[in-house]
Amino acid sequence: MADQIERYIKRLLEQQEEGVVELRRNDLAKIFQCVPSQINYVLSTRFALEQGYLVESRRGGGGYIRIVKLQMEDDKELRKLIDKTSNNLISQQVGEGLIERLQEEGFLTRREAMLVKAIIRREALPLELPLRDMVRANILKAVLLTLTRDEFNQ
Amino acid sequence: MADQIERYIKRLLEQQEEGVVELRRNDLAKIFQCVPSQINYVLSTRFALEQGYLVESRRGGGGYIRIVKLQMEDDKELRKLIDKTSNNLISQQVGEGLIERLQEEGFLTRREAMLVKAIIRREALPLELPLRDMVRANILKAVLLTLTRDEFNQ
DNA sequence: GGTGAAAGGTCAAATAAAGTCAAAAAGTCA
DNA sequence: TGACTTTTTGACTTTATTTGACCTTTCACC
C-alpha cells in the first residue's frame, strides 16, 4: 500500500514539469481506500529531505499538501556537499568557507552570501557548543537543498 | 475563498497608485457570493497591521472599508521590527509572514526570501519547542540587522 | 430629538482540512 | 519460532475557514 502511494505520487511528479505537485490528503486516502494518516506515513518515510523532497502543507479549509522534488542529480558537487553536511557538526569558520565557495561558484549572490553568513554567526545562534554546530550544519544543509530547487533558479 | 478575496483586494491595491483602496463590504460579499463577515475574516487574517496594512471603516449609510498599504520607507521600520524581534519567540508561521512582507516591500528578493524561509523551517532547526522559536527569532533578527547594513544594499 | 434603514462589527458554532502518536498487524529474517 | 522492523489504523489534536445570528454606528427624514 505505502509503495503504491509512493509510486502514484512519483508518477504525478514526473508528469508535472516543475517538479511540484499539490494534493489533498483526504482525496488521496479515498483513492487508495486507506486512512488519511497513511499518507503522512508515506510522506515521512519516502519523501523526506534526505530523499530529495520537500513537503509543505496547510490545514483547515482549502488545505493542501505540496511536494517538491529537489533536483539533486543535476549537480554532483552540491549533492556531495549535502551528504557531507548531513549529520555533521560545522563550525562558523568552516561554514563561512563553504558559503564563500558557493558564492565564488556562482550559486549564491553577494547579498545572499551575506545573509547566510549573518545567520550562521555565533551571535545569531544562542546555543551551547555541540548544539550550535549541529544547528549550523542543518541550516547550511537547508541552504544547499534550496539551491537544488527549480523554482529557486527559476 | 478567503485566498481569492485576498488576491482580489491586493490586485486592487496594486492598480491604485497611492496604495489605498476603498470598498463596500456588502458589494464585495455579493461579488464572491459569501456572507459579509467573510470579508472581515479576510481583513483580519490577511490585512492586519503586522502585515503592513491599515484598515479603517465606517458604518451606516455611505459606509465603507478603506485599506491602506503601509510603506516601510526606510530603516526606521526595520529598527522597530528588530526591537520587536529581540528577546522574543517567533513561530514558523509568523516568521514566514514577516519574510513575505519584507519581500513585498522590496527588502528581499524572491530568492533571498526562499533561502531565509527554508532556513527557519521546523525541519532545518532540529530543536525542542521553546528553544526553536527562540533561535528562529534570533535568526530573523540577524536578517533584519543585515538589511540595515550599507554594504548589503550598496 | 426620535426613528428606521443602511451600513459595518463581533463572536461563536459548524465545517474542513491536516498532524500526531501509539497500539495493532504484518512482514522479515536468523 | 522469536525478535525486530515496517506498515496500517484510528482516536485525538490543531489549525483554518465558513456561516449566521445578533450588535453597533451613522445618516436621512420627519
Coordinates of C-alpha atoms in Angstrom, one line a residue, chain A residues 18-137:
Chain A
E18 CA 8.4 22.0 -12.4
G19 CA 8.7 19.0 -10.1
V20 CA 5.9 20.2 -7.9
V21 CA 2.7 18.5 -7.1
E22 CA -0.1 19.6 -4.9
L23 CA -2.8 17.3 -3.5
R24 CA -5.4 16.8 -0.8
R25 CA -4.6 14.3 1.8
N26 CA -8.2 13.1 2.1
D27 CA -8.7 12.7 -1.6
L28 CA -5.6 10.6 -1.9
A29 CA -6.7 8.5 1.1
K30 CA -10.0 7.9 -0.6
I31 CA -8.4 6.9 -3.9
F32 CA -6.4 4.2 -2.1
Q33 CA -9.1 3.5 0.5
C34 CA -6.8 4.0 3.4
V35 CA -6.9 6.2 6.5
P36 CA -5.6 9.7 5.9
S37 CA -2.7 9.3 8.3
Q38 CA -1.3 6.6 6.0
I39 CA -0.4 9.5 3.6
N40 CA 1.6 11.1 6.3
Y41 CA 3.5 7.8 6.8
V42 CA 4.3 7.7 3.2
L43 CA 5.4 11.3 3.1
S44 CA 7.7 10.9 6.1
T45 CA 9.3 7.7 5.1
R46 CA 9.6 8.2 1.3
F47 CA 9.6 12.0 0.7
A48 CA 11.9 13.3 3.4
L49 CA 14.5 15.9 2.9
E50 CA 17.2 13.2 2.8
Q51 CA 15.5 11.7 -0.2
G52 CA 15.4 14.9 -2.0
Y53 CA 11.9 16.1 -1.4
L54 CA 10.4 19.0 0.3
V55 CA 6.9 18.7 1.8
E56 CA 4.8 21.8 2.7
S57 CA 1.2 21.8 3.8
R58 CA -1.6 23.8 5.2
R59 CA -4.5 22.7 7.4
G60 CA -8.1 23.9 7.5
G61 CA -10.5 24.7 4.7
G62 CA -8.7 24.9 1.4
G63 CA -5.8 22.9 2.9
Y64 CA -3.3 21.0 0.8
I65 CA -0.1 19.1 0.7
R66 CA 2.6 20.2 -1.7
I67 CA 5.5 18.0 -2.6
V68 CA 8.6 19.5 -4.3
K69 CA 11.2 17.3 -5.9
L70 CA 14.7 18.7 -5.5
Q71 CA 16.9 18.3 -8.5
M72 CA 19.9 16.9 -6.7
E73 CA 21.1 14.7 -9.5
D74 CA 21.8 17.7 -11.7
D75 CA 24.7 18.8 -9.7
K76 CA 27.1 16.2 -8.4
E77 CA 29.0 18.9 -6.5
L78 CA 26.0 20.1 -4.5
R79 CA 25.0 16.5 -3.9
K80 CA 28.4 15.8 -2.3
L81 CA 28.2 18.8 -0.2
I82 CA 24.7 17.9 1.1
D83 CA 25.9 14.5 2.0
K84 CA 28.9 15.9 3.9
T85 CA 26.7 18.4 5.7
S86 CA 24.2 15.8 6.9
N87 CA 24.6 14.6 10.4
N88 CA 27.6 16.7 10.9
L89 CA 28.9 19.5 13.0
I90 CA 30.0 22.6 11.3
S91 CA 32.0 25.4 12.9
Q92 CA 31.5 29.1 12.0
Q93 CA 34.8 29.1 10.2
V94 CA 34.1 26.1 8.1
G95 CA 30.6 27.3 7.4
E96 CA 31.8 30.7 6.2
G97 CA 34.3 28.9 4.0
L98 CA 31.5 26.9 2.4
I99 CA 29.4 30.0 1.8
E100 CA 32.3 31.8 0.2
R101 CA 32.9 28.9 -2.1
L102 CA 29.3 28.8 -3.1
Q103 CA 29.5 32.4 -3.9
E104 CA 32.6 32.0 -6.0
E105 CA 31.0 29.3 -7.9
G106 CA 28.0 31.4 -8.7
F107 CA 25.5 29.6 -6.6
L108 CA 24.9 32.5 -4.3
T109 CA 24.9 36.2 -4.9
R110 CA 27.0 38.6 -2.8
R111 CA 23.9 39.6 -0.8
E112 CA 22.7 36.0 -0.4
A113 CA 26.1 35.1 1.0
M114 CA 26.0 38.0 3.4
L115 CA 22.6 37.0 4.7
V116 CA 23.5 33.4 5.2
K117 CA 26.8 34.3 6.9
A118 CA 25.0 36.6 9.3
I119 CA 22.6 33.8 10.1
I120 CA 25.2 31.2 11.0
R121 CA 27.3 33.6 13.2
R122 CA 27.7 32.5 16.7
E123 CA 25.8 35.6 17.8
A124 CA 22.8 34.7 15.9
L125 CA 22.7 31.1 17.3
P126 CA 22.5 31.4 21.0
L127 CA 23.2 27.8 21.8
E128 CA 25.7 25.8 23.7
L129 CA 28.5 24.3 21.7
P130 CA 27.8 20.9 20.4
L131 CA 24.3 22.0 19.6
R132 CA 25.2 25.2 17.9
D133 CA 27.4 23.5 15.4
M134 CA 24.7 21.0 14.8
V135 CA 22.1 23.6 14.1
R136 CA 24.6 25.4 11.8
A137 CA 25.1 22.3 9.8

